[in-house]
Amino acid sequence: MMRLLRWIDGQLGLSRLARKEVVGKIFPDHWTFMFGEIALYSFVVLVLTGIFLVFFFKPSAETVTYGGSYAPLAGVPMSQAYRSLLDISFDVRGGLLIRQMHHWACDVFLAAIILHLCRLFFTGAYRRPRQINWLVGATLLIMAVTNGFTGYSIGDDLLSGTGLRIAFASALSLPLIGEFLAFLIFGGNVPNPAVIPRLYALHIFLVPALIAALLATHLGVLVRQKHTNYPGPGRSDTAIVGSRFWPAYAVKTSSFFLFVTAILAALGGFVQINPVWLYGPYFTGAATTAAHPDWYFSWLEGGLRLMPNWHATIYGYLIPQPFFAAVLVSLVSFGILYAWPFVVEKVTLDLDVHHVLGRPREHPVRTAIGTAVLAFFFVLTLGGIDDTLALIFGGRVSPLRDILRGLALGFPLFAAGVAYLVAKRLSGRPLPSDLGSGPPDHTGPDEPRTRASD
Amino acid sequence: MAAGKDSPATRALAFGLLLIAIAAAIALAVAYWRDAGTPVLGGLLALALASVAGGLAVWSRAYIPHEIVTGPREPIASPEEEIEALSSDIVRGANSVGRRRFLLAGLLAFTGAAGAAFVSLLRSVMGPSPQWTLTHTSWAGGVRLVRRDGSPIEADKMPEDSIVTVFPEGHIGDMASETVLLRVKPGILKLPPERMAWTVNGLVAYSRICTHAGCPASQYYDTQHVLACPCHQSTFDILDGGRPTGGPADRPLPQLPLGVDDTGHLIALGDFPTPVGPGFWSWSR
């Protein structure tokens, strides 16, 4: 041990830092802190399963005739990409498991990021000095969504082909630059043979590299700034309370990583996801009803469906509906997301450094705003599956669409009101004792002391 | 110190879980070689990983001391003098560079030139010219309408209330040219005279690409004479020039001018009058 450490230290001289910031790093304990970990571990699973898939996937639009072991599609002409996806699913041993784990890991990755974002928002973790990590995290969210899209678009099945057409129309809708932007991204009108190799390069190289770099930044900033603490005895802006990385936290989080992977393996093994062989290959003119994108895209689809058929004309130039329904909605959403910490600072004039989180009940206005935003996106998400909802409830789509339009405006206000009142009602109540990892018997920031937990 | 409940039962549990994990991992290898199905492979992998996770959790609870420690948080921000010193170093450095104004101007000019070169390269990435591609299809005067299988269409053989997807001859599968051909009772078409001239005895053709977001408007409700797009539920009245009647679409489906050639087969008299598919900035230019 000593020889190895001496060798490393001889090269880098980092022993003191490693002892303080890695081995001795203090990790506060709270269940809401696990969302970020789930996101990180899902990303690890995404990379590992993705490396496996790269060996078998062929990113080519070239037409071939299917001759694999899935009988219903025997002799059907299809793209090389779709064919290789069928091969992975039916003819590569373990391929379907890995493919489904990859897809599930993506859905879980996005869900964990959103929950993590909610935790940060509702506890005020975006205040100084964590604005920088808020910005990095928001960019990570965009990159994750982007890679989800490029991932399910390269399979060249019926659904992905339709999704690409809609994405092309949305890029095309931008004023002034839309035509150039859409062609720059897709290399021409969609579909065309350049699309799959292009999105594949983004999917397996460019975007994952960006995600990895942003994740490293995110974690680096976290180490530099240390974790936040929920309020409790001993926790303050000058002291952090938790368990050390080595060995307690390291063993616990290793166990958690294995557990997350186990869940993803079980999902991949037992729960079918994106059964592309049922959709069939993409061909011109085909589309199906009740076709939906992955869950994290449904809000954009909902915008496209719920927004009335407005367009704008400026000096004879057209700004079509998808610009308002999809592009503007996302620009405004992410714009607000990025600006939020700075807007709050301008309003509250709170420029202080905060390391202790606020509980949602103590900040009813913030809680109400966050709830309203979640309610709005919830209604948009429902809007993205309005045809399926109409099927389920046995009604027609158009009245349901009117109801959802009303809800998109009304439900956020209602939800905000309820959240405000509940927060007001609960505020000042004693905190449940399960917060954090139990009260330490020591306060004061000066020297670290230890104590056995019970 | 250990938080542990170090009992024989705990030891047995931790060890048992590890044994299950080992067994599941071996079974996974065997299952792979015997080509077991996806649920078996996934289930065994999940069992192996979850058992190790459980074993580690038990181990950690029983044998690893769970100290709750309090550590100091040093202020993150540097003292004001440090920031000032950094700032003045940067400014001083910049000033010494900035005194050579002509060099700086040269550097700026180069950046502009390199930028122009870079933008030119992007032109290759864009593929074909957007304006031309978006405003033209493979339809032209005299081009025959053919079905997906390549067969041309005899004008008087198509039954009333029938519908077929057609392409320009030689361009089957070309997305932008995809067209829907319908035959209705000639009397019920509500087209202005100049558009009536684009129909042949109740045969009328429209671009099949939804003008909202570019999905195919592939569903036909023959009692209402409505074409619907399955993606966002836009509807178009085919009797009334492809006018949008519901959903997010706001422009009609472009109508294809139809005619008949000497052999009695349907031909196009020209391209669509307006761009097909979703709208864009210079749509009407």
XYZ file of C-alpha atoms in Angstrom:
739
model
C 0.000 0.000 0.000
C 2.634 2.474 1.108
C 4.773 1.723 -1.962
C 1.909 2.422 -4.315
C 0.872 5.616 -2.534
C 4.481 6.778 -2.381
C 4.844 6.195 -6.109
C 1.645 8.112 -6.961
C 2.548 10.920 -4.593
C 6.013 11.062 -6.092
C 4.388 11.742 -9.443
C 1.590 14.062 -8.367
C 2.046 15.050 -4.730
C -1.644 14.917 -4.001
C -1.694 12.910 -0.762
C -2.881 15.747 1.443
C -5.610 16.725 -1.001
C -6.736 13.133 -1.547
C -6.960 12.602 2.194
C -8.994 15.741 2.730
C -11.207 15.880 -0.375
C -11.660 12.228 -1.311
C -11.026 9.798 1.543
C -12.252 12.205 4.168
C -14.902 13.990 2.083
C -18.074 14.367 4.073
C -21.290 13.150 2.433
C -24.509 14.336 4.037
C -27.162 11.665 4.109
C -30.667 12.229 2.798
C -32.843 10.199 0.475
C -33.360 13.151 -1.876
C -29.585 13.235 -2.465
C -29.905 9.897 -4.247
C -31.521 11.297 -7.416
C -28.228 12.716 -8.641
C -26.554 9.387 -7.895
C -29.218 7.493 -9.843
C -28.584 9.817 -12.799
C -24.826 9.253 -12.576
C -25.154 5.479 -12.340
C -27.710 5.331 -15.168
C -25.194 7.190 -17.296
C -22.539 4.602 -16.445
C -24.956 1.847 -17.512
C -25.764 3.827 -20.684
C -22.087 3.984 -21.596
C -21.414 0.308 -20.825
C -24.458 -0.991 -22.715
C -23.811 1.537 -25.477
C -20.286 0.193 -26.026
C -21.795 -3.269 -26.522
C -24.367 -1.974 -29.018
C -21.766 -0.078 -31.067
C -20.268 -3.410 -32.128
C -23.487 -4.476 -33.818
C -25.342 -1.361 -34.965
C -24.788 -0.253 -38.580
C -25.613 3.439 -39.069
C -26.548 3.282 -42.725
C -29.656 4.127 -44.731
C -28.664 1.725 -47.504
C -31.537 -0.584 -48.430
C -31.153 -4.292 -47.764
C -33.584 -7.212 -47.747
C -34.251 -8.756 -44.363
C -33.116 -12.341 -44.016
C -32.750 -12.677 -40.245
C -34.625 -14.909 -37.867
C -37.682 -12.678 -37.258
C -40.087 -14.393 -39.655
C -42.834 -11.728 -40.022
C -40.395 -9.342 -41.718
C -38.705 -11.946 -43.943
C -37.941 -10.527 -47.380
C -38.981 -6.985 -46.422
C -36.722 -4.248 -47.806
C -35.390 -2.020 -45.050
C -32.428 0.155 -44.140
C -29.162 -1.346 -42.935
C -29.726 0.509 -39.633
C -33.123 -1.038 -38.972
C -31.880 -4.448 -40.075
C -28.974 -4.295 -37.601
C -31.427 -3.297 -34.868
C -33.447 -6.446 -35.626
C -30.227 -8.484 -35.571
C -29.348 -7.080 -32.161
C -32.842 -7.969 -30.967
C -33.086 -11.489 -32.406
C -29.737 -12.813 -33.563
C -27.125 -11.398 -31.182
C -27.154 -13.435 -28.000
C -27.983 -11.163 -25.067
C -28.469 -8.323 -27.553
C -32.085 -7.634 -26.741
C -31.324 -7.514 -23.016
C -28.547 -4.976 -23.540
C -30.652 -2.938 -26.007
C -33.592 -2.780 -23.606
C -31.307 -1.976 -20.658
C -29.844 0.858 -22.744
C -33.285 2.284 -23.482
C -34.502 1.883 -19.901
C -31.311 3.445 -18.558
C -32.002 6.468 -20.759
C -35.568 6.858 -19.470
C -34.358 6.461 -15.878
C -31.435 8.866 -16.512
C -33.842 11.593 -17.604
C -36.287 10.882 -14.772
C -33.490 11.052 -12.203
C -32.184 14.335 -13.643
C -35.663 15.872 -13.458
C -36.172 14.691 -9.857
C -32.699 15.974 -8.952
C -33.599 19.324 -10.532
C -36.843 19.426 -8.534
C -34.924 18.721 -5.314
C -32.486 21.557 -6.059
C -35.309 23.929 -6.929
C -37.589 23.276 -3.978
C -34.760 23.472 -1.440
C -33.142 26.583 -2.901
C -29.887 24.812 -3.794
C -29.446 27.210 -6.726
C -28.394 30.078 -4.442
C -24.809 31.299 -4.184
C -22.317 29.657 -4.600
C -24.114 26.937 -6.562
C -25.302 29.013 -9.515
C -22.442 27.663 -11.595
C -23.484 24.059 -10.995
C -27.095 24.974 -11.724
C -25.981 26.182 -15.169
C -23.853 23.083 -15.743
C -26.763 20.882 -14.649
C -29.260 22.633 -16.933
C -26.889 22.078 -19.856
C -26.593 18.419 -18.842
C -30.372 18.131 -18.995
C -30.441 19.546 -22.534
C -27.630 17.208 -23.607
C -29.404 14.212 -22.069
C -32.638 15.028 -23.908
C -30.671 15.568 -27.135
C -29.020 12.192 -26.860
C -32.282 10.481 -26.074
C -33.630 11.928 -29.307
C -30.629 11.040 -31.471
C -30.688 7.557 -29.946
C -34.213 6.612 -30.841
C -34.020 8.404 -34.181
C -31.206 6.309 -35.651
C -33.118 3.009 -35.518
C -35.019 3.989 -38.670
C -38.197 2.271 -37.561
C -41.588 3.741 -38.336
C -41.797 5.770 -35.119
C -38.325 7.243 -35.353
C -38.887 8.262 -38.976
C -42.016 10.163 -37.987
C -40.237 11.793 -35.057
C -37.481 12.957 -37.401
C -40.023 14.583 -39.728
C -41.466 16.520 -36.784
C -38.013 17.520 -35.539
C -37.140 18.716 -39.049
C -40.355 20.760 -39.245
C -39.574 22.324 -35.862
C -36.017 23.286 -36.854
C -37.373 24.585 -40.168
C -39.872 26.828 -38.391
C -37.278 29.220 -36.944
C -37.517 32.737 -38.334
C -34.707 33.820 -40.648
C -32.324 30.910 -40.013
C -34.739 27.960 -39.945
C -34.101 26.690 -43.465
C -30.323 26.829 -43.055
C -30.403 25.380 -39.560
C -32.639 22.449 -40.537
C -30.421 21.591 -43.508
C -27.266 22.055 -41.444
C -28.505 19.554 -38.882
C -30.147 17.016 -41.190
C -28.145 17.470 -44.403
C -31.217 18.082 -46.577
C -34.885 17.352 -46.508
C -35.830 14.507 -44.162
C -35.604 11.588 -44.776
C -32.292 11.493 -46.617
C -29.346 9.076 -46.417
C -27.190 11.548 -44.451
C -29.479 11.704 -41.422
C -28.681 8.382 -39.719
C -24.841 8.584 -39.915
C -25.036 12.187 -38.748
C -27.229 11.547 -35.734
C -25.172 8.428 -34.985
C -21.986 10.516 -34.756
C -23.781 12.881 -32.404
C -25.242 10.001 -30.404
C -22.164 7.908 -29.746
C -19.444 10.510 -29.755
C -20.143 14.222 -29.595
C -23.006 14.392 -27.122
C -21.769 11.641 -24.756
C -18.350 13.324 -24.674
C -20.040 16.598 -23.752
C -22.128 14.852 -21.105
C -19.028 13.208 -19.639
C -17.162 16.535 -19.575
C -20.118 18.330 -17.998
C -20.551 15.540 -15.438
C -16.891 15.791 -14.490
C -17.309 19.558 -14.111
C -20.500 19.074 -12.097
C -18.763 16.690 -9.686
C -15.581 18.778 -9.559
C -17.571 21.823 -8.521
C -19.409 19.657 -5.985
C -16.134 18.571 -4.400
C -14.827 22.134 -4.378
C -17.980 23.566 -2.805
C -18.916 20.553 -0.633
C -22.468 19.244 -0.393
C -25.360 21.206 0.985
C -26.958 20.109 4.234
C -30.604 20.008 5.180
C -31.199 22.173 8.250
C -30.546 20.451 11.558
C -28.377 20.557 14.628
C -24.781 21.364 13.812
C -25.439 22.201 10.185
C -24.550 25.740 9.248
C -22.936 27.802 6.543
C -19.603 27.161 8.234
C -19.975 23.456 9.039
C -20.939 20.326 7.151
C -22.356 17.191 8.760
C -22.350 13.719 7.250
C -20.409 10.515 6.888
C -16.922 10.199 5.460
C -16.385 8.867 1.963
C -14.108 6.093 3.133
C -15.290 3.571 4.050
C -18.907 4.160 5.036
C -20.135 6.148 2.069
C -18.017 4.284 -0.483
C -19.491 0.919 0.452
C -22.996 2.313 0.649
C -22.848 4.014 -2.744
C -21.216 0.976 -4.380
C -24.110 -1.069 -3.108
C -26.492 1.566 -4.499
C -24.791 1.536 -7.909
C -25.172 -2.237 -8.094
C -28.780 -1.933 -7.022
C -29.600 0.684 -9.710
C -27.927 -1.553 -12.305
C -29.899 -4.540 -11.022
C -33.171 -2.616 -11.450
C -32.173 -1.659 -15.002
C -31.245 -5.277 -15.760
C -34.616 -6.446 -14.444
C -36.435 -3.815 -16.531
C -34.387 -4.758 -19.588
C -35.071 -8.447 -19.036
C -38.757 -8.370 -18.189
C -40.318 -5.147 -19.475
C -40.418 -4.713 -23.224
C -39.469 -1.262 -24.450
C -39.408 0.151 -27.981
C -40.256 -3.125 -29.799
C -39.107 -1.835 -33.183
C -39.950 -5.121 -34.934
C -43.634 -4.422 -34.274
C -43.456 -0.926 -35.785
C -41.786 -2.108 -38.977
C -39.233 -0.210 -41.062
C -39.766 3.420 -41.978
C -40.975 4.043 -45.492
C -42.269 7.149 -47.179
C -45.835 7.930 -46.359
C -46.257 5.680 -43.377
C -47.345 6.874 -39.969
C -49.491 5.425 -37.249
C -51.931 6.803 -34.730
C -51.319 6.596 -31.025
C -47.600 6.883 -31.720
C -45.707 8.621 -28.947
C -42.144 9.662 -28.293
C -40.335 8.721 -25.094
C -41.858 10.267 -22.008
C -39.417 13.186 -21.704
C -40.421 14.400 -25.189
C -44.146 14.245 -24.655
C -44.335 17.855 -23.412
C -42.997 19.122 -26.762
C -45.408 16.880 -28.635
C -48.148 18.219 -26.356
C -47.212 21.781 -27.284
C -47.481 20.940 -30.984
C -50.927 19.414 -30.441
C -52.435 21.863 -27.958
C -51.236 25.164 -29.409
C -53.944 26.605 -31.700
C -53.144 26.901 -35.414
C -51.591 30.332 -35.111
C -48.931 31.635 -37.378
C -47.380 35.035 -37.893
C -46.497 36.819 -41.094
C -43.865 39.558 -41.111
C -43.463 41.467 -44.377
C -44.587 38.387 -46.247
C -42.287 36.062 -44.318
C -43.878 33.193 -42.424
C -43.431 32.067 -38.841
C -45.415 28.808 -38.709
C -47.161 27.176 -35.767
C -44.350 24.749 -34.755
C -42.167 27.737 -33.939
C -44.568 28.900 -31.251
C -45.654 25.421 -30.182
C -42.290 23.665 -29.944
C -39.337 26.010 -30.473
C -40.508 29.035 -28.497
C -41.897 26.862 -25.703
C -38.524 25.134 -25.273
C -36.495 28.333 -25.662
C -38.590 30.046 -22.989
C -38.551 26.982 -20.712
C -34.788 26.563 -20.811
C -34.263 30.329 -20.790
C -36.192 30.581 -17.531
C -34.340 27.548 -16.171
C -30.947 29.165 -16.835
C -32.024 32.596 -15.604
C -33.845 31.443 -12.477
C -31.029 31.767 -9.869
C -30.166 35.233 -11.137
C -33.764 36.416 -11.271
C -34.281 35.244 -7.694
C -31.160 37.118 -6.650
C -32.448 40.321 -8.258
C -35.803 39.971 -6.515
C -34.722 38.858 -3.042
C -31.458 40.860 -3.019
C -29.979 37.814 -1.296
C -26.312 37.740 -2.335
C -25.186 35.647 0.637
C -23.545 32.270 0.441
C -25.908 29.465 1.476
C -24.910 25.943 2.362
C -28.001 24.983 4.361
C -31.042 24.081 2.302
C -34.446 25.624 2.812
C -37.395 23.313 3.244
C -40.223 23.814 0.731
C -42.706 24.666 3.501
C -40.594 27.573 4.696
C -40.631 29.129 1.204
C -44.259 29.088 0.068
C -43.768 31.418 -2.924
C -40.895 29.375 -4.343
C -42.831 26.179 -3.689
C -45.907 27.603 -5.431
C -43.901 28.693 -8.508
C -42.205 25.305 -8.782
C -45.508 23.487 -8.446
C -47.079 25.673 -11.138
C -44.246 24.879 -13.550
C -44.534 21.148 -12.852
C -48.315 21.340 -13.325
C -47.887 23.114 -16.663
C -45.465 20.529 -17.995
C -47.678 17.754 -16.651
C -50.620 19.041 -18.737
C -48.390 19.441 -21.823
C -47.155 15.869 -21.307
C -50.769 14.671 -21.223
C -51.353 16.713 -24.385
C -48.681 14.643 -26.104
C -50.759 11.509 -25.606
C -54.207 13.054 -26.162
C -55.166 10.538 -28.859
C -54.390 7.631 -26.537
C -56.230 9.333 -23.667
C -59.236 9.763 -25.972
C -59.054 6.057 -26.793
C -58.866 5.144 -23.116
C -61.775 7.352 -22.094
C -63.761 6.559 -25.204
C -64.133 10.159 -26.302
C -63.077 12.190 -29.314
C -59.761 13.989 -29.484
C -60.950 17.508 -30.235
C -63.067 18.120 -27.078
C -60.304 16.542 -24.993
C -57.835 18.897 -26.625
C -59.998 21.877 -25.607
C -60.139 20.598 -22.037
C -56.347 20.192 -21.969
C -55.904 23.700 -23.386
C -57.984 25.030 -20.513
C -56.031 22.941 -18.024
C -52.709 24.182 -19.419
C -53.739 27.674 -18.371
C -55.804 26.885 -15.281
C -54.199 23.900 -13.584
C -50.829 25.588 -12.889
C -52.620 28.455 -11.107
C -54.741 26.044 -9.107
C -51.755 23.850 -8.207
C -49.739 26.903 -7.199
C -52.549 28.077 -4.938
C -52.848 24.703 -3.255
C -49.068 24.410 -2.850
C -48.902 27.897 -1.335
C -51.648 27.176 1.175
C -50.214 23.780 2.134
C -46.747 25.280 2.589
C -48.179 28.119 4.705
C -50.114 25.653 6.785
C -47.116 23.418 7.412
C -44.561 26.154 7.920
C -43.213 26.476 11.413
C -44.187 22.907 12.273
C -41.351 20.964 13.901
C -39.183 19.059 11.496
C -39.613 15.305 11.411
C -36.698 13.609 13.105
C -35.868 11.523 10.060
C -34.252 14.464 8.356
C -30.600 13.919 7.605
C -28.755 11.263 9.516
C -29.627 12.123 13.066
C -28.479 14.964 15.251
C -24.797 15.105 16.034
C -23.830 15.924 19.571
C -21.463 18.572 18.478
C -21.726 21.991 17.041
C -19.035 24.357 16.007
C -17.033 24.391 12.869
C -13.536 24.466 14.213
C -12.348 20.939 14.598
C -13.957 17.842 13.153
C -15.192 15.521 15.816
C -16.711 12.156 15.436
C -19.430 10.224 17.046
C -20.964 6.857 16.445
C -24.450 6.913 15.069
C -27.113 4.855 16.696
C -17.656 1.952 17.426
C -19.285 -0.254 14.844
C -22.908 0.605 14.371
C -23.337 -3.072 13.898
C -25.678 -5.681 15.017
C -22.928 -8.223 14.592
C -24.913 -11.373 15.202
C -24.672 -14.836 13.651
C -27.895 -14.036 11.782
C -26.383 -10.899 10.193
C -23.287 -12.802 9.217
C -25.405 -15.575 7.702
C -27.512 -13.011 5.798
C -24.533 -11.175 4.316
C -22.783 -14.412 3.413
C -25.993 -15.935 2.063
C -26.590 -12.959 -0.224
C -23.064 -13.204 -1.565
C -23.576 -16.922 -2.198
C -26.788 -16.177 -4.111
C -24.918 -13.577 -6.145
C -22.176 -16.061 -7.025
C -24.730 -18.716 -7.950
C -26.707 -16.244 -10.081
C -23.550 -15.106 -11.874
C -22.595 -18.712 -12.682
C -26.161 -19.415 -13.799
C -26.000 -16.310 -16.014
C -22.924 -17.647 -17.786
C -24.568 -21.061 -18.248
C -27.803 -19.441 -19.448
C -25.858 -17.430 -21.999
C -24.131 -20.505 -23.425
C -27.419 -22.366 -23.551
C -29.021 -19.379 -25.320
C -31.702 -18.764 -22.715
C -34.206 -15.999 -23.424
C -33.950 -12.322 -22.552
C -36.049 -12.583 -19.338
C -33.789 -15.350 -17.990
C -30.606 -13.419 -18.753
C -32.036 -10.155 -17.387
C -33.467 -11.850 -14.329
C -30.199 -13.591 -13.447
C -28.165 -10.432 -14.023
C -30.564 -8.476 -11.835
C -30.491 -11.190 -9.160
C -26.687 -11.319 -9.129
C -26.309 -7.529 -8.910
C -29.111 -7.043 -6.385
C -27.697 -9.793 -4.154
C -24.234 -8.240 -4.119
C -25.866 -4.883 -3.446
C -27.845 -6.399 -0.578
C -24.809 -8.202 0.801
C -22.785 -4.991 0.724
C -25.620 -3.117 2.417
C -25.845 -5.666 5.237
C -22.073 -5.725 5.544
C -21.923 -1.955 5.633
C -24.622 -1.702 8.297
C -23.145 -4.388 10.508
C -19.406 -3.975 10.223
C -18.570 -0.486 9.049
C -18.560 2.216 11.657
C -21.072 4.882 10.677
C -19.604 7.976 12.124
C -21.445 11.198 11.697
C -18.739 13.792 11.452
C -18.784 17.541 11.365
C -16.255 19.260 9.198
C -15.491 22.912 8.599
C -16.596 24.771 5.502
C -13.872 27.184 4.582
C -15.080 30.276 2.737
C -14.938 29.633 -0.995
C -14.367 33.176 -2.179
C -10.796 34.484 -2.178
C -9.849 37.646 -0.296
C -10.587 40.822 -2.277
C -6.845 41.574 -2.742
C -6.334 38.282 -4.574
C -9.040 39.154 -7.100
C -7.644 42.656 -7.542
C -4.145 41.292 -8.073
C -5.418 38.853 -10.705
C -7.387 41.561 -12.428
C -4.443 43.960 -12.575
C -2.174 41.207 -13.934
C -4.636 40.519 -16.716
C -5.096 44.193 -17.524
C -1.353 44.848 -17.493
C -0.738 41.896 -19.797
C -3.496 43.008 -22.144
C -2.136 46.555 -22.219
C 1.334 45.397 -23.201
C -0.190 43.375 -26.050
C -2.652 46.084 -27.011
C 0.061 48.654 -27.659
C 0.850 46.916 -30.929
C -2.403 48.070 -32.470
C -1.625 47.136 -36.034
C -0.816 43.548 -34.973
C -4.065 43.370 -33.045
C -5.976 44.673 -36.062
C -4.286 42.027 -38.210
C -5.289 39.321 -35.770
C -8.880 40.546 -35.792
C -8.950 40.639 -39.591
C -7.584 37.088 -39.681
C -10.297 35.928 -37.275
C -12.901 37.395 -39.606
C -11.353 35.753 -42.669
C -11.044 32.391 -40.919
C -14.654 32.743 -39.794
C -15.769 33.299 -43.392
C -13.799 30.241 -44.482
C -15.383 28.193 -41.723
C -18.893 29.323 -42.657
C -18.154 28.365 -46.269
C -17.263 24.877 -45.095
C -20.617 24.658 -43.361
C -22.225 25.004 -46.780
C -21.020 21.470 -47.563
C -22.573 20.182 -44.374
C -25.929 21.639 -45.421
C -26.279 19.427 -48.471
C -28.578 20.697 -51.237
C -29.827 24.287 -51.438
C -32.595 24.691 -48.864
C -34.681 27.160 -50.884
C -34.704 25.075 -54.042
C -35.273 21.757 -52.236
C -38.122 23.114 -50.155
C -39.969 24.728 -53.055
C -39.632 22.007 -55.698
C -40.789 18.424 -55.968
C -40.275 15.860 -58.726
C -43.644 16.727 -60.255
C -43.570 18.536 -63.610
C -45.831 18.990 -66.602
C -46.446 15.688 -68.432
C -45.119 13.418 -65.665
C -47.327 10.370 -65.127
C -48.879 9.515 -61.765
C -47.887 6.019 -60.662
C -48.816 3.855 -57.707
C -46.224 2.609 -55.229
C -45.788 -0.487 -57.431
C -45.053 1.661 -60.476
C -48.332 1.126 -62.338
C -49.818 4.211 -64.061
C -53.422 5.245 -63.503
C -56.087 5.176 -66.189
C -58.327 8.175 -65.625
C -61.643 6.409 -66.186
C -60.728 3.153 -64.409
C -60.552 4.659 -60.945
C -63.794 3.989 -59.045
C -65.715 6.718 -57.232
C -64.886 7.254 -53.531
C -61.527 5.553 -53.909
C -58.152 6.822 -52.752
C -54.596 5.915 -53.697
C -51.108 7.179 -52.865
C -49.184 8.173 -55.982
C -45.710 9.317 -56.950
C -44.241 10.905 -60.084
C -43.091 8.212 -62.506
C -39.425 7.457 -61.807
C -39.561 8.916 -58.279
C -41.394 6.273 -56.279
C -40.778 6.800 -52.568
C -39.672 10.423 -53.003
C -40.965 11.973 -49.813
C -41.609 15.505 -51.041
C -43.561 14.336 -54.085
C -45.854 12.004 -52.182
C -49.400 12.690 -53.328
C -52.860 11.417 -52.545
C -55.272 10.902 -55.459
C -59.007 10.717 -54.753
C -62.111 10.359 -56.852
C -65.357 11.921 -55.660
C -68.643 12.815 -57.363
C -67.635 15.706 -59.646
C -70.593 17.798 -58.490
C -69.590 17.953 -54.840
C -66.185 19.593 -55.319
C -66.250 23.168 -54.022
C -63.290 24.520 -55.968
C -62.944 27.869 -57.734
C -63.011 27.537 -61.550
C -59.236 27.746 -62.030
C -58.750 24.915 -59.506
C -61.600 22.919 -61.038
C -59.466 22.880 -64.179
C -56.847 20.928 -62.203
C -59.273 18.053 -61.637
C -60.304 15.353 -64.091
C -63.912 14.246 -63.839
C -63.967 14.136 -60.008
C -60.317 13.100 -59.679
C -58.431 15.468 -57.418
C -54.881 15.193 -56.042
C -53.196 16.803 -53.036
C -49.782 16.694 -51.444
C -49.940 13.993 -48.778
C -47.566 15.825 -46.431
C -49.271 17.592 -43.559
C -48.644 21.331 -43.689
C -48.221 21.419 -39.912
C -45.193 19.283 -39.055
C -44.617 17.142 -42.125
C -46.152 13.808 -41.135
C -48.133 12.032 -43.854
C -51.832 12.962 -43.786
C -52.551 9.298 -44.228
C -56.052 8.776 -42.858
C -59.120 9.343 -45.034
C -62.615 9.656 -43.593
C -64.690 9.100 -46.727
C -68.073 10.102 -45.276
C -66.740 13.549 -44.355
C -64.244 13.774 -47.241
C -61.581 14.640 -44.735
C -57.881 13.745 -44.747
C -56.388 13.520 -41.255
C -52.813 13.482 -39.991
C -52.198 10.867 -37.275
C -49.390 12.826 -35.635
C -51.188 15.920 -34.356
C -54.734 15.334 -35.606
C -54.931 18.081 -38.217
C -57.793 17.615 -40.687
C -58.166 18.827 -44.273
C -61.316 19.145 -46.408
C -60.506 17.598 -49.788
C -63.654 18.966 -51.421
C -62.673 22.523 -50.511
C -59.124 22.728 -51.851
C -57.471 20.896 -48.954
C -58.540 23.606 -46.512
C -57.483 22.922 -42.879
C -60.607 22.302 -40.797
C -59.193 21.305 -37.420
C -56.032 20.734 -35.413
C -52.810 22.739 -35.540
C -52.412 22.966 -39.348
C -53.160 26.395 -40.797
C -52.326 26.057 -44.512
C -54.187 23.951 -47.086
C -52.661 20.837 -48.628
C -51.243 21.990 -52.001
C -53.327 20.730 -54.935
C -51.591 18.972 -57.830
C -52.780 20.086 -61.296
C -54.068 16.966 -63.072
C -54.487 16.146 -66.745
C -54.782 13.126 -69.036
C -52.259 12.042 -71.685
C -52.972 10.527 -75.118
C -53.162 7.011 -73.688
C -55.785 7.993 -71.110
C -53.371 7.944 -68.161
C -53.255 10.613 -65.504
C -50.407 13.125 -65.674
C -49.435 16.214 -63.744
C -49.754 19.550 -65.519
C -46.999 21.008 -63.378
C -45.537 21.125 -59.868
C -47.573 22.050 -56.781
C -48.507 25.763 -56.723
C -47.056 26.272 -53.209
C -44.315 24.501 -51.208
C -45.372 21.171 -49.707
C -45.102 20.218 -46.061
C -44.335 22.325 -42.995
C -44.019 26.095 -43.185
C -40.774 28.041 -43.167
C -39.585 31.645 -43.162
C -39.433 32.275 -46.921
C -42.418 30.024 -47.668
C -44.301 32.542 -49.779
C -41.274 33.979 -51.548
